[in-house]
């Protein structure tokens, strides 16, 4: 009996050493990075922490969770959750951790595939795993070995989930590659260097680390960097140039709505605007994807076979818009970039309640006076 008990203890001890590391376990040494990651959409990517994702998932399929391969990739029972054999379990940290620290840092290769690219994980349960990164001469830690891998430098590591995704009809519903089908410098824009230590004791003697907030469309600060707006007034025309400053299309995901609102003020009162009720009244200044199903009706991504509306702008390109209008000296023209995480129409349909998810995010703004 004693022997069995100690064998059991021994077994459970070695099992705990072999456990898949939770994101929280990295906090012991990487507290700056963990603090940021815990607020990021990567940490909140699973159906437990993202209201929009959970509601869309339920509209697509109540039983199967095929999305897990990108939204909950660290789970042990990935296949079973995807096929619906097993249901997501809020008590499993490997599930609630979403795109976890350890999952990302185990990706060693990205494979091409039609429906979406595929992450190859290096993990095979070893006691002291090897994490990949881009540090010059990483200090050897007790917790893990470290190894350089080119894909953490050239941003390929992002593409296993972000490159593109086809639905079951073979239609591409989202895409973050650029127009040349190349990976842009995702890391350069989304992981800026931040003053602080990489690891608590700063054994590597470093002054900065790469941010892990992964800010995007949920951040006012980033939405301000999305486009450049240029205004001029000549020959009874307002001219507006919208330039995409990002490394990908303006619309990467079909939930979004982004547009430029232009108004003219005379004596402090608005006398003209480019639309009244819906930004779609001014299609050229609106960026939106409306998908359609086989019967030509507007549809959710999983039923889509084509576009009903496809108003998008590729990476590093511009669109010129002009409005015919007779203005007088002293009139003020203002154009403002506005971005919605979920198109308000869809938000209403899905009954999204969280305020942060339905409010408009205000981006760049440009004003000129008519002389
Ligand atoms: C190939 C990987 C992949 C698969 C599979 C996948 N997604 Fe996503 N999903 C992403 C990525 C990457 C983003 C972020 C895209 C962006 O913001 O442009 C995302 C974002 C979303 C968003 C926006 C969430 C927000 O908070 O704004 C929703 C909703 C969503 N996915 C639903 C789903 C559903 C439902 C499924 C399964 C039916 C699914 N996804 C399958 C990669 C994937
Ligand atoms: C006991 C402390 C400790 C823990 C716990 C720890 N690390 Fe580290 N980690 C380090 C040290 C030390 C370095 C080297 C830092 C340096 O060189 O400046 C490092 C470096 C890294 C690097 C950079 C590797 C490279 O080659 O670029 C990554 C990635 C990393 N850790 C990920 C993780 C993840 C993910 C976790 C949680 C699963 C984790 N670490 C837990 C101490 C730790
Ligand atoms: C294992 C899959 C996976 C990998 C690898 C991955 N992402 Fe993501 N990423 C996601 C998913 C899923 C979301 C959407 C989460 C949600 O909104 O529910 C997301 C969200 C984001 C967002 C936030 C967008 C917003 O809505 O504000 C940014 C920015 C981002 N990823 C950039 C990157 C970059 C840069 C890399 C490479 C260093 C990367 N991701 C690697 C799956 C991944
Ligand atoms: C030149 C800078 C730049 C580069 C390069 C870049 N991004 Fe972005 N990205 C941004 C900005 C700014 C935003 C926020 C504004 C917005 O979403 O409209 C953004 C938004 C996003 C979003 C959220 C978009 C949405 O509407 O859901 C995702 C996801 C994302 N980026 C991933 C990536 C990935 C993956 C790469 C590499 C292929 C990449 N980014 C390259 C600047 C960049
Ligand atoms: C979406 C994927 C992704 C997730 C999630 C992620 N990382 Fe990273 N991490 C990266 C990439 C890519 C780099 C390399 C950036 C570069 O080029 O220097 C990196 C760099 C690092 C480094 C080296 C520091 C530096 O300044 O380069 C450490 C340490 C690290 N990550 C730890 C963590 C920890 C701890 C977590 C969770 C709290 C985490 N990472 C979550 C992608 C990720």
mmCIF file of N, CA and C in Angstrom, residues 176-258:
data_model
loop_
_atom_site.group_PDB
_atom_site.id
_atom_site.type_symbol
_atom_site.label_atom_id
_atom_site.label_comp_id
_atom_site.label_asym_id
_atom_site.label_seq_id
_atom_site.Cartn_x
_atom_site.Cartn_y
_atom_site.Cartn_z
ATOM 1 N N UNK A 176 -5.246 38.905 -43.913
ATOM 2 C CA UNK A 176 -4.365 39.960 -43.420
ATOM 3 C C UNK A 176 -3.026 39.961 -44.158
ATOM 4 N N UNK A 177 -2.980 39.240 -45.290
ATOM 5 C CA UNK A 177 -1.799 39.360 -46.138
ATOM 6 C C UNK A 177 -1.905 40.687 -46.882
ATOM 7 N N UNK A 178 -0.829 41.146 -47.502
ATOM 8 C CA UNK A 178 -0.980 42.357 -48.309
ATOM 9 C C UNK A 178 -1.330 41.988 -49.751
ATOM 10 N N UNK A 179 -1.378 42.995 -50.638
ATOM 11 C CA UNK A 179 -1.865 42.698 -51.993
ATOM 12 C C UNK A 179 -0.919 41.819 -52.784
ATOM 13 N N UNK A 180 0.313 41.700 -52.346
ATOM 14 C CA UNK A 180 1.245 40.835 -53.061
ATOM 15 C C UNK A 180 1.226 39.439 -52.468
ATOM 16 N N UNK A 181 0.229 39.197 -51.594
ATOM 17 C CA UNK A 181 0.133 37.918 -50.899
ATOM 18 C C UNK A 181 1.363 37.656 -50.056
ATOM 19 N N UNK A 182 1.960 38.726 -49.569
ATOM 20 C CA UNK A 182 3.168 38.601 -48.764
ATOM 21 C C UNK A 182 2.850 38.972 -47.318
ATOM 22 N N UNK A 183 3.719 38.535 -46.423
ATOM 23 C CA UNK A 183 3.627 38.928 -45.023
ATOM 24 C C UNK A 183 4.289 40.292 -44.884
ATOM 25 N N UNK A 184 3.594 41.265 -44.299
ATOM 26 C CA UNK A 184 4.253 42.544 -44.064
ATOM 27 C C UNK A 184 4.914 42.497 -42.684
ATOM 28 N N UNK A 185 5.447 43.625 -42.245
ATOM 29 C CA UNK A 185 6.178 43.644 -40.969
ATOM 30 C C UNK A 185 5.202 43.756 -39.795
ATOM 31 N N UNK A 186 4.435 42.701 -39.580
ATOM 32 C CA UNK A 186 3.427 42.696 -38.504
ATOM 33 C C UNK A 186 4.070 43.083 -37.174
ATOM 34 N N UNK A 187 5.221 42.475 -36.886
ATOM 35 C CA UNK A 187 5.876 42.672 -35.588
ATOM 36 C C UNK A 187 6.308 44.131 -35.438
ATOM 37 N N UNK A 188 6.824 44.714 -36.527
ATOM 38 C CA UNK A 188 7.266 46.112 -36.491
ATOM 39 C C UNK A 188 6.153 47.056 -36.067
ATOM 40 N N UNK A 189 4.938 46.839 -36.537
ATOM 41 C CA UNK A 189 3.827 47.744 -36.189
ATOM 42 C C UNK A 189 3.075 47.301 -34.937
ATOM 43 N N UNK A 190 2.971 46.007 -34.693
ATOM 44 C CA UNK A 190 2.106 45.532 -33.598
ATOM 45 C C UNK A 190 2.852 45.151 -32.325
ATOM 46 N N UNK A 191 4.206 45.135 -32.386
ATOM 47 C CA UNK A 191 4.983 44.819 -31.185
ATOM 48 C C UNK A 191 6.090 45.856 -30.993
ATOM 49 N N UNK A 192 5.707 47.137 -30.758
ATOM 50 C CA UNK A 192 6.744 48.168 -30.633
ATOM 51 C C UNK A 192 7.627 47.933 -29.413
ATOM 52 N N UNK A 193 8.895 48.356 -29.500
ATOM 53 C CA UNK A 193 9.822 48.271 -28.368
ATOM 54 C C UNK A 193 9.336 49.183 -27.252
ATOM 55 N N UNK A 194 9.379 48.661 -26.022
ATOM 56 C CA UNK A 194 8.859 49.384 -24.866
ATOM 57 C C UNK A 194 9.940 49.369 -23.788
ATOM 58 N N UNK A 195 10.176 50.515 -23.116
ATOM 59 C CA UNK A 195 11.196 50.501 -22.057
ATOM 60 C C UNK A 195 10.783 49.568 -20.917
ATOM 61 N N UNK A 196 11.721 48.824 -20.392
ATOM 62 C CA UNK A 196 11.408 47.897 -19.293
ATOM 63 C C UNK A 196 12.168 46.602 -19.469
ATOM 64 N N UNK A 197 12.027 45.702 -18.507
ATOM 65 C CA UNK A 197 12.798 44.467 -18.577
ATOM 66 C C UNK A 197 11.986 43.344 -19.214
ATOM 67 N N UNK A 198 12.702 42.459 -19.890
ATOM 68 C CA UNK A 198 12.087 41.293 -20.516
ATOM 69 C C UNK A 198 11.749 40.277 -19.435
ATOM 70 N N UNK A 199 12.618 40.276 -18.421
ATOM 71 C CA UNK A 199 12.498 39.245 -17.402
ATOM 72 C C UNK A 199 12.900 39.921 -16.097
ATOM 73 N N UNK A 200 12.162 39.584 -15.042
ATOM 74 C CA UNK A 200 12.225 40.313 -13.773
ATOM 75 C C UNK A 200 13.636 40.661 -13.300
ATOM 76 N N UNK A 201 14.505 39.651 -13.282
ATOM 77 C CA UNK A 201 15.853 39.890 -12.742
ATOM 78 C C UNK A 201 16.782 40.524 -13.767
ATOM 79 N N UNK A 202 16.246 40.730 -14.960
ATOM 80 C CA UNK A 202 17.014 41.334 -16.057
ATOM 81 C C UNK A 202 18.394 40.721 -16.208
ATOM 82 N N UNK A 203 18.421 39.407 -16.277
ATOM 83 C CA UNK A 203 19.701 38.705 -16.405
ATOM 84 C C UNK A 203 20.359 38.985 -17.743
ATOM 85 N N UNK A 204 19.568 39.313 -18.745
ATOM 86 C CA UNK A 204 20.136 39.592 -20.060
ATOM 87 C C UNK A 204 20.620 41.035 -20.177
ATOM 88 N N UNK A 205 20.461 41.850 -19.088
ATOM 89 C CA UNK A 205 20.851 43.264 -19.066
ATOM 90 C C UNK A 205 20.287 44.015 -20.269
ATOM 91 N N UNK A 206 18.960 44.013 -20.402
ATOM 92 C CA UNK A 206 18.336 44.686 -21.544
ATOM 93 C C UNK A 206 17.486 45.857 -21.068
ATOM 94 N N UNK A 207 17.321 46.855 -21.941
ATOM 95 C CA UNK A 207 16.601 48.070 -21.546
ATOM 96 C C UNK A 207 15.185 48.128 -22.074
ATOM 97 N N UNK A 208 14.853 47.235 -23.011
ATOM 98 C CA UNK A 208 13.495 47.291 -23.563
ATOM 99 C C UNK A 208 13.027 45.892 -23.956
ATOM 100 N N UNK A 209 11.727 45.780 -24.130
ATOM 101 C CA UNK A 209 11.146 44.518 -24.576
ATOM 102 C C UNK A 209 10.116 44.820 -25.657
ATOM 103 N N UNK A 210 9.698 43.777 -26.361
ATOM 104 C CA UNK A 210 8.688 43.951 -27.404
ATOM 105 C C UNK A 210 7.299 43.869 -26.779
ATOM 106 N N UNK A 211 6.506 44.906 -27.023
ATOM 107 C CA UNK A 211 5.160 44.958 -26.446
ATOM 108 C C UNK A 211 4.332 43.741 -26.857
ATOM 109 N N UNK A 212 3.558 43.226 -25.931
ATOM 110 C CA UNK A 212 2.667 42.091 -26.204
ATOM 111 C C UNK A 212 1.194 42.464 -26.073
ATOM 112 N N UNK A 213 0.901 43.774 -26.181
ATOM 113 C CA UNK A 213 -0.515 44.198 -26.124
ATOM 114 C C UNK A 213 -1.241 43.830 -27.410
ATOM 115 N N UNK A 214 -0.506 43.759 -28.509
ATOM 116 C CA UNK A 214 -1.085 43.464 -29.826
ATOM 117 C C UNK A 214 -2.312 44.314 -30.090
ATOM 118 N N UNK A 215 -2.101 45.647 -30.006
ATOM 119 C CA UNK A 215 -3.242 46.538 -30.211
ATOM 120 C C UNK A 215 -3.657 46.537 -31.678
ATOM 121 N N UNK A 216 -4.951 46.710 -31.889
ATOM 122 C CA UNK A 216 -5.491 46.746 -33.241
ATOM 123 C C UNK A 216 -6.762 47.568 -33.246
ATOM 124 N N UNK A 217 -7.800 47.021 -33.809
ATOM 125 C CA UNK A 217 -9.050 47.761 -34.005
ATOM 126 C C UNK A 217 -9.798 48.027 -32.678
ATOM 127 N N UNK A 218 -9.371 47.380 -31.579
ATOM 128 C CA UNK A 218 -9.987 47.642 -30.272
ATOM 129 C C UNK A 218 -9.284 48.785 -29.539
ATOM 130 N N UNK A 219 -8.394 49.513 -30.215
ATOM 131 C CA UNK A 219 -7.602 50.542 -29.544
ATOM 132 C C UNK A 219 -7.694 51.883 -30.271
ATOM 133 N N UNK A 220 -8.088 52.935 -29.537
ATOM 134 C CA UNK A 220 -8.171 54.277 -30.114
ATOM 135 C C UNK A 220 -6.841 54.727 -30.691
ATOM 136 N N UNK A 221 -5.784 54.424 -29.918
ATOM 137 C CA UNK A 221 -4.431 54.826 -30.288
ATOM 138 C C UNK A 221 -4.045 54.230 -31.659
ATOM 139 N N UNK A 222 -4.384 52.976 -31.887
ATOM 140 C CA UNK A 222 -4.047 52.321 -33.155
ATOM 141 C C UNK A 222 -4.972 52.774 -34.281
ATOM 142 N N UNK A 223 -6.259 52.952 -33.968
ATOM 143 C CA UNK A 223 -7.202 53.393 -35.004
ATOM 144 C C UNK A 223 -6.749 54.748 -35.571
ATOM 145 N N UNK A 224 -6.099 55.556 -34.727
ATOM 146 C CA UNK A 224 -5.582 56.854 -35.191
ATOM 147 C C UNK A 224 -4.468 56.689 -36.224
ATOM 148 N N UNK A 225 -3.835 55.504 -36.237
ATOM 149 C CA UNK A 225 -2.724 55.279 -37.172
ATOM 150 C C UNK A 225 -3.165 54.550 -38.451
ATOM 151 N N UNK A 226 -4.453 54.293 -38.592
ATOM 152 C CA UNK A 226 -4.915 53.459 -39.712
ATOM 153 C C UNK A 226 -4.756 54.132 -41.074
ATOM 154 N N UNK A 227 -5.192 55.391 -41.168
ATOM 155 C CA UNK A 227 -5.191 56.061 -42.473
ATOM 156 C C UNK A 227 -4.662 57.486 -42.353
ATOM 157 N N UNK A 228 -4.238 58.026 -43.516
ATOM 158 C CA UNK A 228 -3.899 59.445 -43.591
ATOM 159 C C UNK A 228 -5.015 60.113 -44.384
ATOM 160 N N UNK A 229 -5.495 61.250 -43.897
ATOM 161 C CA UNK A 229 -6.564 61.978 -44.581
ATOM 162 C C UNK A 229 -6.006 63.312 -45.076
ATOM 163 N N UNK A 230 -6.237 63.634 -46.347
ATOM 164 C CA UNK A 230 -5.781 64.928 -46.876
ATOM 165 C C UNK A 230 -6.953 65.633 -47.533
ATOM 166 N N UNK A 231 -7.164 66.897 -47.164
ATOM 167 C CA UNK A 231 -8.297 67.678 -47.665
ATOM 168 C C UNK A 231 -7.808 68.869 -48.477
ATOM 169 N N UNK A 232 -8.555 69.195 -49.528
ATOM 170 C CA UNK A 232 -8.321 70.474 -50.199
ATOM 171 C C UNK A 232 -9.642 70.940 -50.799
ATOM 172 N N UNK A 233 -9.726 72.248 -51.111
ATOM 173 C CA UNK A 233 -10.937 72.782 -51.750
ATOM 174 C C UNK A 233 -10.523 73.633 -52.933
ATOM 175 N N UNK A 234 -11.030 73.258 -54.121
ATOM 176 C CA UNK A 234 -10.642 73.976 -55.331
ATOM 177 C C UNK A 234 -11.738 73.797 -56.377
ATOM 178 N N UNK A 235 -12.002 74.819 -57.163
ATOM 179 C CA UNK A 235 -12.979 74.755 -58.260
ATOM 180 C C UNK A 235 -14.321 74.169 -57.814
ATOM 181 N N UNK A 236 -14.792 74.648 -56.686
ATOM 182 C CA UNK A 236 -16.090 74.212 -56.148
ATOM 183 C C UNK A 236 -16.153 72.707 -55.913
ATOM 184 N N UNK A 237 -15.031 72.153 -55.485
ATOM 185 C CA UNK A 237 -14.966 70.726 -55.151
ATOM 186 C C UNK A 237 -14.168 70.550 -53.867
ATOM 187 N N UNK A 238 -14.713 69.721 -52.977
ATOM 188 C CA UNK A 238 -13.897 69.271 -51.843
ATOM 189 C C UNK A 238 -13.166 68.027 -52.325
ATOM 190 N N UNK A 239 -11.848 68.014 -52.154
ATOM 191 C CA UNK A 239 -11.090 66.807 -52.506
ATOM 192 C C UNK A 239 -10.568 66.142 -51.247
ATOM 193 N N UNK A 240 -10.816 64.841 -51.181
ATOM 194 C CA UNK A 240 -10.364 64.084 -50.012
ATOM 195 C C UNK A 240 -9.539 62.887 -50.500
ATOM 196 N N UNK A 241 -8.343 62.746 -49.957
ATOM 197 C CA UNK A 241 -7.535 61.561 -50.258
ATOM 198 C C UNK A 241 -7.428 60.720 -48.988
ATOM 199 N N UNK A 242 -7.843 59.463 -49.077
ATOM 200 C CA UNK A 242 -7.709 58.535 -47.949
ATOM 201 C C UNK A 242 -6.593 57.558 -48.304
ATOM 202 N N UNK A 243 -5.539 57.509 -47.495
ATOM 203 C CA UNK A 243 -4.437 56.572 -47.742
ATOM 204 C C UNK A 243 -4.357 55.561 -46.614
ATOM 205 N N UNK A 244 -4.304 54.313 -46.988
ATOM 206 C CA UNK A 244 -4.171 53.228 -46.009
ATOM 207 C C UNK A 244 -2.708 53.147 -45.564
ATOM 208 N N UNK A 245 -2.461 53.364 -44.275
ATOM 209 C CA UNK A 245 -1.075 53.338 -43.777
ATOM 210 C C UNK A 245 -0.664 51.966 -43.241
ATOM 211 N N UNK A 246 -1.592 51.018 -43.251
ATOM 212 C CA UNK A 246 -1.331 49.732 -42.589
ATOM 213 C C UNK A 246 -0.674 48.723 -43.544
ATOM 214 N N UNK A 247 -0.193 47.638 -42.998
ATOM 215 C CA UNK A 247 0.455 46.608 -43.801
ATOM 216 C C UNK A 247 -0.533 45.597 -44.371
ATOM 217 N N UNK A 248 -1.824 45.949 -44.337
ATOM 218 C CA UNK A 248 -2.879 45.054 -44.825
ATOM 219 C C UNK A 248 -4.066 45.894 -45.246
ATOM 220 N N UNK A 249 -5.076 45.247 -45.809
ATOM 221 C CA UNK A 249 -6.265 45.973 -46.237
ATOM 222 C C UNK A 249 -6.920 46.679 -45.054
ATOM 223 N N UNK A 250 -7.740 47.664 -45.359
ATOM 224 C CA UNK A 250 -8.469 48.365 -44.288
ATOM 225 C C UNK A 250 -9.432 47.388 -43.608
ATOM 226 N N UNK A 251 -10.134 46.608 -44.426
ATOM 227 C CA UNK A 251 -11.031 45.604 -43.850
ATOM 228 C C UNK A 251 -10.353 44.238 -43.957
ATOM 229 N N UNK A 252 -9.983 43.691 -42.799
ATOM 230 C CA UNK A 252 -9.392 42.354 -42.775
ATOM 231 C C UNK A 252 -10.406 41.333 -42.306
ATOM 232 N N UNK A 253 -11.456 41.828 -41.652
ATOM 233 C CA UNK A 253 -12.452 40.936 -41.062
ATOM 234 C C UNK A 253 -13.861 41.450 -41.364
ATOM 235 N N UNK A 254 -14.779 40.595 -41.818
ATOM 236 C CA UNK A 254 -16.074 41.074 -42.313
ATOM 237 C C UNK A 254 -17.028 41.655 -41.259
ATOM 238 N N UNK A 255 -16.635 41.625 -39.981
ATOM 239 C CA UNK A 255 -17.500 42.228 -38.953
ATOM 240 C C UNK A 255 -17.403 43.756 -38.944
ATOM 241 N N UNK A 256 -16.293 44.286 -39.463
ATOM 242 C CA UNK A 256 -15.947 45.695 -39.231
ATOM 243 C C UNK A 256 -16.690 46.673 -40.136
ATOM 244 N N UNK A 257 -16.726 47.931 -39.695
ATOM 245 C CA UNK A 257 -17.206 49.039 -40.520
ATOM 246 C C UNK A 257 -16.283 50.219 -40.255
ATOM 247 N N UNK A 258 -15.667 50.779 -41.306
ATOM 248 C CA UNK A 258 -14.750 51.908 -41.145
ATOM 249 C C UNK A 258 -15.066 52.933 -42.228
#
